């Protein structure tokens, strides 16, 4: 499958189909561009998550009861997830028709515009309900951009990689999540060292405005990345009927079972990720842990998640995606009980261990191979759409609802976490079953 002329991709024009010749240099460039872009996209998305838990109830919903303000803030967080499948459909359509590269530049620009815009919205004390309306609108734009980002970035990295390194290539993009989270919580940890009234007045805006610099850097890197060689080869060889058919139509006509299995597989890790960065963060603070110190513990856990994600992906390349992901589902389903017991203790070391259990240990084993697993479930001609729509539907259902569901279950259980931890265990069990079943439905 590999071109017999070493380094031949370096003499070809940028848009010339290069078959399966994936030089090491091209693969590294594609992975770097995808990683940096994904990190910056998820930095923007993560600072919104942190702000929705710690700041937005007071800034944009200050005129209502604090508990209701928190719920309304979480609803804006969920609103961004609702827009993500729409972004996945639109960017997937054009990504499967005209290429992955162009779509990734557009998603980066949109994400930057949304995040910078959020950073300059006046508070509700200044412009009343218009502040919340603007917040929701920009949050929807954020979600729309992320809807196309993850699939495109993952496929650019995976489709440039050799077969035995696709897991690691996908994980490089996956580490954009914890890397962005690491950067976001690190910045917010510094901001929360300010006096509380200064944080509410203007300090929270700093992380959002910093996006102006990093977005420019990410765009410059992506402009230097070649189009996916697998996409170019498919475009050259695909029958005319396949090219004319809408990718969304072909995805659900030919690969509907893959969509279903991928969604069910992704529910648990997405729920846990969202739970950790919103509800669990506030839960630990409510149990007597300092806000800035708790954010620091989450930052440390995100650092270890980067390492565990790459290690899990490397293991999946050497052994199998099934073995590594199955282990992750079992670990997550069991140890979530321990994690929330630790969050209820007024001790930062206990909080750190709780975050480490949820993110590097449990989620790392699942999310490390996840991108390569998803890509393997769809043929190249509708892969952007299939991966993007499946991923974002799972994120909308699971991650988007996690803070609200967790808050409701905590209230229903009288302040105890038994219903919440049971739900996580059930989602992990579902993921274990579906990842096993996935072996039977992958395209040839």
XYZ file of C-alpha atoms in Angstrom:
444
model
C 0.000 0.000 0.000
C 3.019 2.315 0.403
C 4.610 4.227 -2.484
C 7.844 2.531 -3.418
C 9.667 5.816 -3.977
C 10.970 7.086 -0.627
C 10.063 10.682 0.099
C 8.016 11.018 -3.079
C 5.405 13.135 -1.294
C 7.909 15.950 -1.006
C 8.115 16.377 -4.787
C 4.363 16.243 -5.375
C 2.189 19.351 -5.554
C 0.195 19.883 -2.331
C -3.085 18.666 -3.834
C -1.751 15.731 -5.830
C -3.175 12.391 -4.662
C -0.382 10.566 -2.928
C -2.106 7.261 -2.272
C -0.906 5.713 0.927
C 2.549 7.341 0.949
C 2.674 8.887 4.397
C 6.168 10.198 5.004
C 7.267 10.635 8.584
C 7.601 14.374 8.045
C 4.068 14.748 6.691
C 2.679 12.621 9.507
C 4.448 14.701 12.164
C 3.282 17.954 10.604
C -0.308 16.732 10.404
C -0.278 15.538 14.012
C 1.260 18.790 15.256
C -1.249 20.916 13.393
C -4.145 18.827 14.662
C -2.807 18.736 18.224
C -2.186 22.474 18.504
C -5.525 23.299 16.939
C -7.398 20.841 19.141
C -5.610 22.129 22.244
C -6.582 25.689 21.486
C -10.141 24.763 20.555
C -10.547 22.864 23.823
C -8.851 25.634 25.793
C -11.629 27.939 24.622
C -14.267 25.334 25.356
C -12.795 24.461 28.776
C -12.607 28.027 30.037
C -16.316 28.298 29.341
C -16.949 25.147 31.380
C -14.963 26.483 34.333
C -16.579 29.912 34.107
C -20.067 28.402 33.942
C -19.461 26.724 37.293
C -17.566 29.492 39.081
C -18.381 32.892 37.553
C -21.316 33.090 35.148
C -24.090 32.595 37.737
C -23.056 35.897 39.336
C -22.102 37.796 36.158
C -24.993 36.922 33.852
C -27.683 35.628 36.230
C -27.057 37.823 39.264
C -30.686 38.843 39.671
C -31.975 35.362 40.502
C -31.572 32.879 43.338
C -27.965 31.534 43.385
C -29.093 27.924 42.913
C -31.253 28.904 39.934
C -28.389 30.987 38.564
C -26.144 27.929 38.623
C -28.767 25.864 36.794
C -29.223 28.584 34.145
C -25.457 28.804 33.699
C -25.276 25.042 33.178
C -28.093 25.342 30.630
C -25.942 27.680 28.528
C -23.175 25.071 28.760
C -25.603 22.440 27.479
C -26.712 24.805 24.701
C -23.271 24.686 23.158
C -23.488 20.924 22.955
C -26.815 21.175 21.120
C -25.085 23.133 18.342
C -22.297 20.595 17.966
C -24.194 17.993 15.869
C -25.222 20.787 13.482
C -21.569 21.711 13.071
C -20.655 18.061 12.602
C -23.208 17.670 9.798
C -22.204 20.819 7.923
C -18.428 20.497 8.301
C -18.680 16.746 7.735
C -20.529 17.287 4.458
C -17.886 19.604 3.052
C -15.043 17.732 4.741
C -16.030 14.551 2.903
C -16.595 16.407 -0.384
C -13.822 19.001 -0.653
C -11.362 18.038 2.071
C -10.528 18.086 5.764
C -7.927 20.872 5.703
C -10.149 23.811 4.715
C -12.778 22.931 7.274
C -10.234 22.960 10.093
C -9.152 26.510 9.308
C -12.775 27.684 9.344
C -13.542 26.000 12.684
C -10.522 27.692 14.255
C -11.615 31.153 13.112
C -15.172 30.646 14.382
C -14.013 29.395 17.763
C -11.751 32.403 18.194
C -14.520 34.852 17.301
C -16.907 33.215 19.773
C -14.484 33.117 22.694
C -13.212 36.658 22.249
C -16.823 37.802 21.951
C -17.731 36.158 25.255
C -14.809 37.965 26.867
C -16.267 41.387 26.029
C -19.976 40.835 26.842
C -21.175 43.350 29.469
C -22.667 41.849 32.629
C -26.397 41.557 33.314
C -26.032 44.450 35.764
C -25.088 46.639 32.780
C -27.352 45.508 29.922
C -29.871 43.271 31.671
C -31.185 40.132 29.971
C -29.362 41.017 26.748
C -26.158 39.798 28.396
C -27.531 36.280 28.783
C -28.886 36.317 25.215
C -25.480 37.289 23.817
C -23.830 34.632 25.964
C -26.124 31.929 24.595
C -25.608 33.075 20.985
C -21.817 32.995 21.266
C -21.936 29.703 23.122
C -23.924 28.232 20.222
C -21.261 29.492 17.802
C -18.591 27.848 19.979
C -20.423 24.550 19.894
C -20.995 24.789 16.144
C -17.242 25.206 15.553
C -16.270 22.363 17.879
C -18.781 20.180 16.038
C -16.473 20.132 13.030
C -13.159 20.451 14.829
C -12.639 17.124 16.552
C -13.454 14.829 13.639
C -11.447 16.865 11.154
C -8.391 17.167 13.398
C -8.459 13.482 14.291
C -8.812 12.334 10.695
C -6.038 14.606 9.440
C -3.676 13.008 11.949
C -4.901 9.411 11.597
C -5.111 9.417 7.789
C -1.508 10.613 7.511
C -0.242 7.882 9.868
C 0.977 4.372 9.164
C -1.399 1.547 10.029
C 0.531 0.506 13.136
C 0.595 4.059 14.499
C -2.994 5.162 13.934
C -3.913 4.770 17.601
C -1.092 7.040 18.684
C -1.816 9.505 15.874
C -5.422 9.787 17.020
C -4.377 10.096 20.654
C -2.174 13.073 19.848
C -5.392 14.896 18.987
C -7.146 13.421 22.011
C -4.502 14.970 24.246
C -5.716 18.315 22.941
C -8.624 17.867 25.360
C -6.572 17.542 28.560
C -3.955 19.957 27.198
C -6.629 22.563 26.605
C -8.101 21.743 29.999
C -4.654 22.023 31.574
C -4.120 25.435 30.034
C -7.625 26.632 30.894
C -7.633 25.516 34.521
C -4.083 26.816 34.937
C -5.119 30.271 33.726
C -8.274 30.197 35.840
C -6.269 29.114 38.892
C -4.192 32.269 38.518
C -7.257 34.436 37.931
C -9.000 33.105 41.052
C -6.046 34.255 43.169
C -7.405 37.761 42.633
C -9.912 39.244 45.045
C -13.352 37.666 44.434
C -14.944 40.994 43.467
C -12.187 41.611 40.899
C -12.708 38.160 39.397
C -16.424 38.845 38.980
C -15.860 42.390 37.704
C -13.208 41.757 35.036
C -10.699 39.027 35.892
C -12.747 36.204 34.363
C -12.485 37.915 30.958
C -8.702 37.467 30.710
C -8.739 33.746 29.704
C -11.261 34.428 26.943
C -9.360 37.395 25.497
C -6.104 35.413 25.409
C -7.692 33.379 22.598
C -6.887 36.216 20.190
C -3.189 35.340 20.287
C -3.368 31.576 20.257
C -5.922 31.377 17.438
C -3.548 33.201 15.085
C -0.749 30.750 15.909
C -3.021 27.749 15.310
C -4.216 29.041 11.934
C -0.642 29.586 10.747
C 0.272 26.005 11.668
C -2.771 24.553 9.921
C -2.084 26.473 6.729
C 1.125 24.451 6.408
C -0.545 21.028 6.675
C -1.228 18.951 3.528
C -4.624 17.490 2.735
C -5.269 13.927 3.947
C -3.730 11.415 1.492
C -6.516 8.885 2.137
C -9.122 11.514 1.267
C -7.283 12.457 -1.947
C -6.968 8.812 -2.982
C -10.665 8.181 -2.336
C -11.692 11.264 -4.307
C -9.633 10.056 -7.261
C -10.938 6.494 -7.211
C -14.529 6.829 -5.961
C -17.388 6.185 -8.433
C -19.296 9.268 -9.574
C -22.443 8.108 -7.754
C -20.578 7.994 -4.458
C -19.267 11.523 -4.970
C -22.766 12.865 -5.668
C -24.413 11.229 -2.661
C -24.661 13.377 0.464
C -22.300 11.996 3.135
C -25.005 12.253 5.809
C -27.360 10.132 3.697
C -24.741 7.487 2.962
C -23.657 7.398 6.613
C -27.112 6.529 7.911
C -27.974 4.306 4.936
C -24.778 2.252 4.983
C -23.337 2.678 8.483
C -26.243 3.354 10.845
C -25.173 0.532 13.160
C -21.682 2.003 13.390
C -23.213 5.344 14.369
C -25.264 3.698 17.117
C -22.365 1.682 18.525
C -19.967 4.624 18.498
C -22.487 6.822 20.321
C -23.110 4.217 23.018
C -19.384 3.585 23.405
C -18.638 7.281 23.912
C -21.344 8.068 26.491
C -19.336 7.083 29.581
C -16.040 8.890 28.859
C -17.838 12.054 27.758
C -20.045 12.067 30.846
C -17.039 11.606 33.139
C -15.016 14.314 31.376
C -17.800 16.880 31.677
C -18.586 15.787 35.223
C -14.981 16.326 36.292
C -14.596 19.831 34.894
C -17.935 21.194 36.146
C -19.950 19.339 38.777
C -17.100 17.511 40.560
C -15.121 20.740 40.706
C -17.960 22.586 42.439
C -18.792 19.509 44.574
C -15.268 19.490 46.033
C -15.421 23.251 46.689
C -18.800 22.867 48.412
C -17.188 20.319 50.746
C -14.711 22.834 52.098
C -11.858 22.802 49.594
C -10.482 26.148 48.389
C -11.593 27.085 44.884
C -8.152 27.997 43.491
C -6.518 24.945 45.083
C -9.197 22.618 43.705
C -8.626 24.048 40.228
C -4.920 23.366 40.703
C -5.674 19.725 41.515
C -7.713 19.451 38.319
C -4.804 20.999 36.414
C -2.414 18.359 37.758
C -4.853 15.573 36.862
C -5.143 16.918 33.309
C -1.360 16.779 32.967
C -1.322 13.106 33.922
C -4.236 12.500 31.543
C -2.051 13.583 28.624
C 0.513 10.935 29.556
C -2.037 8.182 30.166
C -3.887 8.931 26.916
C -0.722 8.549 24.834
C 0.316 5.425 26.744
C -3.110 3.823 26.258
C -3.024 4.575 22.527
C 0.451 3.084 22.163
C -0.753 -0.048 23.942
C -3.759 -0.232 21.608
C -1.425 -0.116 18.584
C 0.663 -2.922 20.031
C -2.160 -5.115 21.327
C -5.731 -4.066 20.478
C -8.192 -1.205 20.897
C -10.660 -3.671 22.414
C -8.381 -4.802 25.237
C -7.330 -1.319 26.304
C -10.767 0.301 26.068
C -12.473 -2.620 27.831
C -10.062 -2.241 30.736
C -10.878 1.464 30.898
C -14.622 0.854 31.066
C -14.215 -1.653 33.891
C -11.925 0.661 35.854
C -14.223 3.678 35.385
C -17.346 1.790 36.387
C -15.793 0.545 39.618
C -13.561 3.411 40.772
C -16.061 6.246 40.241
C -17.453 5.274 43.653
C -14.064 5.829 45.231
C -13.557 9.126 43.404
C -16.702 10.760 44.755
C -15.995 9.546 48.254
C -12.682 11.399 47.964
C -14.324 14.587 46.629
C -16.461 14.772 49.773
C -13.352 15.029 51.980
C -11.903 18.420 52.911
C -8.411 17.464 51.833
C -6.702 18.536 48.613
C -4.686 15.328 48.282
C -7.942 13.379 48.405
C -9.412 15.687 45.753
C -6.353 15.189 43.542
C -6.622 11.416 43.856
C -10.313 11.632 42.940
C -9.534 13.562 39.759
C -6.689 11.164 38.907
C -9.034 8.181 39.241
C -11.645 9.732 36.941
C -9.390 11.263 34.287
C -5.900 9.720 33.817
C -6.753 6.235 35.078
C -10.312 5.588 33.916
C -10.889 7.981 31.037
C -7.322 7.846 29.718
C -7.620 4.151 28.904
C -10.798 4.805 26.916
C -10.034 8.083 25.182
C -6.486 7.114 24.171
C -7.641 4.636 21.472
C -11.032 6.338 20.938
C -10.225 8.405 17.838
C -8.659 5.484 15.954
C -11.536 3.243 17.059
C -14.103 5.703 15.683
C -12.238 6.209 12.398
C -12.093 2.442 11.890
C -15.887 2.239 12.067
C -16.500 4.252 8.858
C -15.254 4.146 5.229
C -13.176 7.104 4.024
C -15.864 8.579 1.737
C -18.200 9.410 4.651
C -15.768 9.177 7.567
C -15.724 12.876 8.482
C -19.518 12.874 8.685
C -19.801 9.497 10.419
C -17.158 10.202 13.040
C -18.234 13.802 13.577
C -21.970 13.166 13.902
C -21.502 10.116 16.156
C -19.020 11.905 18.382
C -21.084 15.062 18.722
C -24.397 13.289 19.298
C -22.742 11.345 22.112
C -21.259 14.545 23.508
C -24.613 16.330 23.351
C -26.487 13.500 25.027
C -23.862 12.760 27.658
C -21.390 15.586 28.278
C -23.896 18.346 27.606
C -26.332 17.036 30.183
C -23.822 15.837 32.793
C -23.808 18.881 35.128
C -27.607 19.168 35.138
C -28.141 15.421 35.517
C -25.581 15.232 38.315
C -27.161 18.166 40.145
C -30.612 16.587 39.831
C -29.460 13.158 41.012
C -27.632 14.679 43.974
C -30.785 16.524 44.998
C -32.964 13.433 44.498
C -30.651 11.392 46.731
C -30.690 13.951 49.531
C -27.155 15.159 48.905
C -25.654 11.686 48.482
C -23.868 10.619 45.281
C -25.192 7.060 45.099
C -27.520 7.705 42.131
C -24.829 9.589 40.245
C -22.139 6.953 40.691
C -24.635 4.239 39.756
C -25.366 6.066 36.504
C -21.652 6.284 35.649
C -21.265 2.557 36.324
C -24.213 1.772 34.040
C -22.794 3.939 31.239
C -19.433 2.193 31.613
C -21.127 -1.211 31.358
C -22.905 -0.101 28.174
C -19.595 1.061 26.716
C -17.955 -2.259 27.523
C -20.670 -4.183 25.676
C -20.764 -1.920 22.616
C -17.000 -1.765 22.092
C -16.981 -5.571 22.042
C -19.864 -5.681 19.541
C -18.125 -3.110 17.318
C -15.689 -5.721 16.027
C -18.465 -7.309 13.961
C -19.608 -4.215 12.033
C -16.438 -2.432 10.901
C -16.215 -1.735 7.135
C -13.843 -3.881 5.109
